[in-house]
mmCIF file of C-alpha atoms in Angstrom:
data_model
loop_
_atom_site.group_PDB
_atom_site.id
_atom_site.type_symbol
_atom_site.label_atom_id
_atom_site.label_comp_id
_atom_site.label_asym_id
_atom_site.label_seq_id
_atom_site.Cartn_x
_atom_site.Cartn_y
_atom_site.Cartn_z
ATOM 1 C CA GLY A 1 -6.782 -10.247 6.321
ATOM 2 C CA GLN A 2 -7.281 -11.021 2.656
ATOM 3 C CA GLN A 3 -4.184 -11.099 0.489
ATOM 4 C CA LEU A 4 -3.471 -11.787 -3.131
ATOM 5 C CA ASN A 5 -1.373 -14.741 -4.225
ATOM 6 C CA GLN A 6 1.871 -13.250 -5.462
ATOM 7 C CA SER A 7 4.733 -15.267 -6.909
ATOM 8 C CA PRO A 8 7.541 -15.873 -6.763
ATOM 9 C CA GLN A 9 8.292 -14.915 -3.155
ATOM 10 C CA SER A 10 11.886 -14.087 -4.025
ATOM 11 C CA MET A 11 14.176 -14.021 -7.023
ATOM 12 C CA PHE A 12 17.921 -13.841 -7.527
ATOM 13 C CA ILE A 13 18.879 -12.763 -11.033
ATOM 14 C CA GLN A 14 21.898 -11.576 -12.926
ATOM 15 C CA GLU A 15 22.104 -7.964 -14.002
ATOM 16 C CA GLY A 16 20.703 -7.623 -17.514
ATOM 17 C CA GLU A 17 18.214 -10.471 -17.184
ATOM 18 C CA ASP A 18 14.470 -10.045 -17.558
ATOM 19 C CA VAL A 19 12.145 -10.612 -14.600
ATOM 20 C CA SER A 20 8.534 -11.681 -14.414
ATOM 21 C CA MET A 21 6.246 -11.838 -11.408
ATOM 22 C CA ASN A 22 2.503 -12.279 -11.112
ATOM 23 C CA CYS A 23 -0.500 -12.010 -8.871
ATOM 24 C CA THR A 24 -3.716 -13.982 -8.782
ATOM 25 C CA SER A 25 -6.937 -13.526 -6.916
ATOM 26 C CA SER A 26 -10.066 -15.546 -6.293
ATOM 27 C CA SER A 27 -12.055 -12.329 -6.690
ATOM 28 C CA ILE A 28 -12.507 -10.026 -9.640
ATOM 29 C CA PHE A 29 -10.688 -6.721 -9.360
ATOM 30 C CA ASN A 30 -11.447 -3.456 -11.126
ATOM 31 C CA THR A 31 -8.003 -1.952 -10.594
ATOM 32 C CA TRP A 32 -4.537 -3.465 -10.331
ATOM 33 C CA LEU A 33 -1.573 -1.510 -9.029
ATOM 34 C CA TRP A 34 2.097 -2.443 -8.817
ATOM 35 C CA TYR A 35 4.357 -0.894 -6.165
ATOM 36 C CA LYS A 36 8.048 -1.123 -5.297
ATOM 37 C CA GLN A 37 9.175 -0.783 -1.699
ATOM 38 C CA ASP A 38 12.747 -0.153 -0.636
ATOM 39 C CA PRO A 39 13.871 -0.957 2.922
ATOM 40 C CA GLY A 40 12.534 1.528 5.455
ATOM 41 C CA GLU A 41 10.394 3.375 2.935
ATOM 42 C CA GLY A 42 6.798 3.427 1.790
ATOM 43 C CA PRO A 43 5.596 1.722 -1.406
ATOM 44 C CA VAL A 44 6.179 3.706 -4.585
ATOM 45 C CA LEU A 45 3.628 3.362 -7.363
ATOM 46 C CA LEU A 46 5.068 1.864 -10.554
ATOM 47 C CA ILE A 47 2.102 1.104 -12.789
ATOM 48 C CA ALA A 48 -1.685 1.392 -12.522
ATOM 49 C CA LEU A 49 -4.090 -0.739 -14.589
ATOM 50 C CA TYR A 50 -7.806 0.026 -14.930
ATOM 51 C CA LYS A 51 -9.148 -2.147 -17.749
ATOM 52 C CA ALA A 52 -9.182 -5.896 -18.330
ATOM 53 C CA GLY A 53 -6.581 -6.754 -20.947
ATOM 54 C CA GLU A 54 -4.777 -3.436 -20.532
ATOM 55 C CA LEU A 55 -1.026 -3.585 -21.141
ATOM 56 C CA THR A 56 0.926 -0.626 -19.794
ATOM 57 C CA SER A 57 4.621 0.204 -19.826
ATOM 58 C CA ASN A 58 6.724 2.493 -17.689
ATOM 59 C CA GLY A 59 10.283 2.470 -18.977
ATOM 60 C CA ARG A 60 11.663 -1.038 -18.569
ATOM 61 C CA LEU A 61 8.531 -2.108 -16.692
ATOM 62 C CA THR A 62 5.480 -3.626 -18.335
ATOM 63 C CA ALA A 63 2.335 -4.786 -16.572
ATOM 64 C CA GLN A 64 -0.893 -6.332 -17.759
ATOM 65 C CA PHE A 65 -4.398 -6.560 -16.316
ATOM 66 C CA GLY A 66 -5.599 -10.103 -16.947
ATOM 67 C CA ILE A 67 -8.627 -10.706 -19.158
ATOM 68 C CA THR A 68 -10.379 -12.615 -16.376
ATOM 69 C CA ARG A 69 -9.748 -9.619 -14.049
ATOM 70 C CA LYS A 70 -8.357 -12.079 -11.508
ATOM 71 C CA ASP A 71 -4.682 -11.744 -12.317
ATOM 72 C CA SER A 72 -1.902 -9.385 -13.314
ATOM 73 C CA PHE A 73 1.766 -9.667 -14.149
ATOM 74 C CA LEU A 74 4.738 -7.333 -14.012
ATOM 75 C CA ASN A 75 7.792 -7.708 -16.235
ATOM 76 C CA ILE A 76 11.095 -5.917 -15.799
ATOM 77 C CA SER A 77 13.447 -6.001 -18.736
ATOM 78 C CA ALA A 78 17.235 -5.729 -18.623
ATOM 79 C CA SER A 79 17.404 -5.561 -14.827
ATOM 80 C CA ILE A 80 19.881 -3.244 -13.133
ATOM 81 C CA PRO A 81 21.133 -3.156 -9.512
ATOM 82 C CA SER A 82 18.706 -0.387 -8.496
ATOM 83 C CA ASP A 83 15.791 -2.703 -9.321
ATOM 84 C CA VAL A 84 16.523 -4.450 -6.017
ATOM 85 C CA GLY A 85 13.598 -4.221 -3.630
ATOM 86 C CA ILE A 86 10.227 -5.737 -2.817
ATOM 87 C CA TYR A 87 7.523 -5.549 -5.452
ATOM 88 C CA PHE A 88 3.884 -5.633 -4.383
ATOM 89 C CA CYS A 89 0.769 -6.111 -6.425
ATOM 90 C CA ALA A 90 -2.438 -4.564 -5.115
ATOM 91 C CA GLY A 91 -6.009 -4.699 -6.288
ATOM 92 C CA THR A 92 -9.352 -3.250 -5.449
ATOM 93 C CA THR A 93 -12.837 -4.573 -6.085
ATOM 94 C CA ASN A 94 -14.430 -1.164 -5.638
ATOM 95 C CA SER A 95 -15.061 1.237 -8.468
ATOM 96 C CA GLY A 96 -12.944 3.603 -6.395
ATOM 97 C CA ASN A 97 -9.455 2.858 -5.178
ATOM 98 C CA THR A 98 -9.670 1.566 -1.670
ATOM 99 C CA PRO A 99 -9.420 -0.583 0.225
ATOM 100 C CA LEU A 100 -6.454 -2.076 -1.552
ATOM 101 C CA VAL A 101 -5.708 -5.748 -1.096
ATOM 102 C CA PHE A 102 -1.989 -6.497 -1.330
ATOM 103 C CA GLY A 103 0.093 -9.510 -2.232
ATOM 104 C CA LYS A 104 2.875 -10.627 0.109
ATOM 105 C CA GLY A 105 5.501 -9.215 -2.201
ATOM 106 C CA THR A 106 8.293 -10.478 -4.423
ATOM 107 C CA ARG A 107 11.775 -9.781 -3.102
ATOM 108 C CA LEU A 108 14.108 -9.117 -6.030
ATOM 109 C CA SER A 109 17.875 -9.373 -5.746
ATOM 110 C CA VAL A 110 20.085 -8.418 -8.686
ATOM 111 C CA ILE A 111 23.602 -9.787 -8.890
ATOM 112 C CA ALA A 112 25.993 -7.521 -10.728
ATOM 113 C CA ASP B 1 4.617 19.439 -4.859
ATOM 114 C CA ALA B 2 5.166 17.551 -1.640
ATOM 115 C CA GLY B 3 4.097 13.948 -1.539
ATOM 116 C CA VAL B 4 2.302 12.266 1.316
ATOM 117 C CA THR B 5 4.024 13.264 4.540
ATOM 118 C CA GLN B 6 3.869 11.301 7.777
ATOM 119 C CA SER B 7 5.099 11.908 11.295
ATOM 120 C CA PRO B 8 6.783 10.740 13.343
ATOM 121 C CA THR B 9 9.028 8.536 11.228
ATOM 122 C CA HIS B 10 10.046 6.284 14.105
ATOM 123 C CA LEU B 11 8.796 5.849 17.632
ATOM 124 C CA ILE B 12 9.031 3.415 20.506
ATOM 125 C CA LYS B 13 6.163 2.902 22.934
ATOM 126 C CA THR B 14 5.508 0.665 25.898
ATOM 127 C CA ARG B 15 2.690 -1.853 26.059
ATOM 128 C CA GLY B 16 -0.539 -0.230 27.227
ATOM 129 C CA GLN B 17 0.401 3.223 26.010
ATOM 130 C CA HIS B 18 -1.372 5.271 23.391
ATOM 131 C CA VAL B 19 0.053 6.505 20.081
ATOM 132 C CA THR B 20 -1.011 9.154 17.560
ATOM 133 C CA LEU B 21 0.335 9.096 14.016
ATOM 134 C CA ARG B 22 -0.152 11.982 11.606
ATOM 135 C CA CYS B 23 -0.497 12.264 7.853
ATOM 136 C CA SER B 24 -0.777 15.076 5.340
ATOM 137 C CA PRO B 25 -2.050 14.029 1.910
ATOM 138 C CA ILE B 26 -0.848 15.276 -1.436
ATOM 139 C CA SER B 27 -2.176 18.758 -2.113
ATOM 140 C CA GLY B 28 -5.614 18.499 -3.677
ATOM 141 C CA HIS B 29 -6.218 14.938 -2.508
ATOM 142 C CA LYS B 30 -9.292 14.528 -0.351
ATOM 143 C CA SER B 31 -9.068 10.863 0.560
ATOM 144 C CA VAL B 32 -6.694 9.436 3.150
ATOM 145 C CA SER B 33 -6.277 5.777 3.993
ATOM 146 C CA TRP B 34 -4.239 4.018 6.658
ATOM 147 C CA TYR B 35 -2.495 0.673 6.297
ATOM 148 C CA GLN B 36 -0.530 -1.503 8.696
ATOM 149 C CA GLN B 37 2.468 -3.422 7.364
ATOM 150 C CA VAL B 38 4.119 -5.988 9.587
ATOM 151 C CA LEU B 39 7.509 -7.363 8.660
ATOM 152 C CA GLY B 40 7.420 -9.718 5.691
ATOM 153 C CA GLN B 41 3.829 -8.964 4.735
ATOM 154 C CA GLY B 42 1.991 -6.657 2.412
ATOM 155 C CA PRO B 43 0.113 -3.671 3.837
ATOM 156 C CA GLN B 44 -3.271 -4.339 5.455
ATOM 157 C CA PHE B 45 -6.101 -1.824 5.194
ATOM 158 C CA ILE B 46 -7.155 -0.121 8.436
ATOM 159 C CA PHE B 47 -9.276 2.931 7.548
ATOM 160 C CA GLN B 48 -10.304 5.181 4.717
ATOM 161 C CA TYR B 49 -11.518 8.749 5.173
ATOM 162 C CA TYR B 50 -13.012 10.995 2.547
ATOM 163 C CA GLU B 51 -14.282 14.491 3.178
ATOM 164 C CA LYS B 52 -13.796 13.956 6.930
ATOM 165 C CA GLU B 53 -16.048 10.916 7.020
ATOM 166 C CA GLU B 54 -15.051 7.315 7.546
ATOM 167 C CA ARG B 55 -15.714 5.458 4.303
ATOM 168 C CA GLY B 56 -14.187 2.101 5.097
ATOM 169 C CA ARG B 57 -12.746 0.091 7.936
ATOM 170 C CA GLY B 58 -10.602 -3.025 7.873
ATOM 171 C CA ASN B 59 -10.559 -5.896 10.317
ATOM 172 C CA PHE B 60 -8.907 -4.092 13.220
ATOM 173 C CA PRO B 61 -10.043 -3.830 16.860
ATOM 174 C CA ASP B 62 -11.722 -0.774 18.327
ATOM 175 C CA ARG B 63 -8.394 0.234 19.859
ATOM 176 C CA PHE B 64 -7.681 1.679 16.436
ATOM 177 C CA SER B 65 -9.389 4.939 15.517
ATOM 178 C CA ALA B 66 -8.793 7.754 13.086
ATOM 179 C CA ARG B 67 -10.108 11.075 11.962
ATOM 180 C CA GLN B 68 -9.709 13.509 9.113
ATOM 181 C CA PHE B 69 -9.500 17.249 9.538
ATOM 182 C CA PRO B 70 -10.939 20.062 7.375
ATOM 183 C CA ASN B 71 -7.549 20.460 5.651
ATOM 184 C CA TYR B 72 -7.742 16.709 4.769
ATOM 185 C CA SER B 73 -4.860 15.755 7.037
ATOM 186 C CA SER B 74 -5.482 12.747 9.229
ATOM 187 C CA GLU B 75 -4.553 11.129 12.513
ATOM 188 C CA LEU B 76 -4.435 7.458 13.395
ATOM 189 C CA ASN B 77 -4.795 6.654 17.084
ATOM 190 C CA VAL B 78 -4.050 3.343 18.727
ATOM 191 C CA ASN B 79 -4.923 2.758 22.378
ATOM 192 C CA ALA B 80 -3.705 0.105 24.807
ATOM 193 C CA LEU B 81 -0.768 -0.842 22.605
ATOM 194 C CA LEU B 82 0.167 -4.500 22.271
ATOM 195 C CA LEU B 83 3.462 -5.987 21.166
ATOM 196 C CA GLY B 84 1.731 -7.137 17.997
ATOM 197 C CA ASP B 85 0.984 -3.550 17.034
ATOM 198 C CA SER B 86 4.654 -3.114 16.138
ATOM 199 C CA ALA B 87 4.627 -2.366 12.425
ATOM 200 C CA LEU B 88 5.097 0.206 9.709
ATOM 201 C CA TYR B 89 1.977 2.374 9.514
ATOM 202 C CA LEU B 90 1.418 3.755 6.057
ATOM 203 C CA CYS B 91 -0.756 6.626 5.028
ATOM 204 C CA ALA B 92 -2.021 6.819 1.466
ATOM 205 C CA SER B 93 -3.794 9.610 -0.364
ATOM 206 C CA SER B 94 -5.906 9.734 -3.473
ATOM 207 C CA LEU B 95 -8.066 12.270 -5.231
ATOM 208 C CA ALA B 96 -11.360 10.739 -4.266
ATOM 209 C CA GLY B 97 -12.959 7.838 -2.485
ATOM 210 C CA ARG B 98 -15.319 5.137 -3.655
ATOM 211 C CA GLY B 99 -17.384 5.540 -6.745
ATOM 212 C CA ILE B 100 -14.640 7.263 -8.680
ATOM 213 C CA SER B 101 -12.613 5.042 -10.933
ATOM 214 C CA GLY B 102 -9.281 5.741 -12.522
ATOM 215 C CA ASN B 103 -7.604 7.336 -9.529
ATOM 216 C CA THR B 104 -4.371 6.087 -8.069
ATOM 217 C CA ILE B 105 -3.124 5.811 -4.544
ATOM 218 C CA TYR B 106 0.167 7.241 -3.317
ATOM 219 C CA PHE B 107 1.851 6.212 -0.081
ATOM 220 C CA GLY B 108 3.919 8.117 2.419
ATOM 221 C CA GLU B 109 7.216 6.904 3.860
ATOM 222 C CA GLY B 110 5.435 5.460 6.870
ATOM 223 C CA SER B 111 5.767 5.623 10.636
ATOM 224 C CA TRP B 112 7.723 2.818 12.239
ATOM 225 C CA LEU B 113 6.135 1.886 15.558
ATOM 226 C CA THR B 114 7.917 -0.421 17.969
ATOM 227 C CA VAL B 115 6.038 -1.562 21.054
ATOM 228 C CA VAL B 116 8.195 -2.950 23.856
#
């Protein structure tokens, strides 16, 4: 099935460092969503973006909806050990929400 | 309020068997979607239901079917199980289906299916 291009695939960082990951698509999306998934659990919604150019923060997390509507990034500032997990971007081309197209995920490891 | 609830959480089936997975959406949400997530990949869309009608279907064989009940809960059925059907099956709920912008999608914990 279709998937977004998400990078990097994995990251090892020191606690306190900032993290950046991004997603690109060949198609225009109307909605971008960022999820975090811990082992054995379902994805948890972090940030939702609905307008091109929109920049939204949720605590130490900041995400932006690219102007071209074909990309999005997620930044995590001052990482902590509980940030460990897999981060997924997801987008939809419909004016509604589904179906979501997901990236392959970015596996984040934080070294204390 | 309870989030999206799924059952069972884990199950093991034999090739050729049938499986039924269940999902209850967040209270007030009328749309339920199903996704399959194999190890190392992002979730793949299987079905969306809104107001008990199928509103979307992903690229999955006819062995996969689903339905939504009047209380908006949903079942995913898979017949003639194959080894490759082993995956985490995720249910997601949202307020509305297509044509409504600005809604967000919330996932359940998933049902881990192992086919042996």
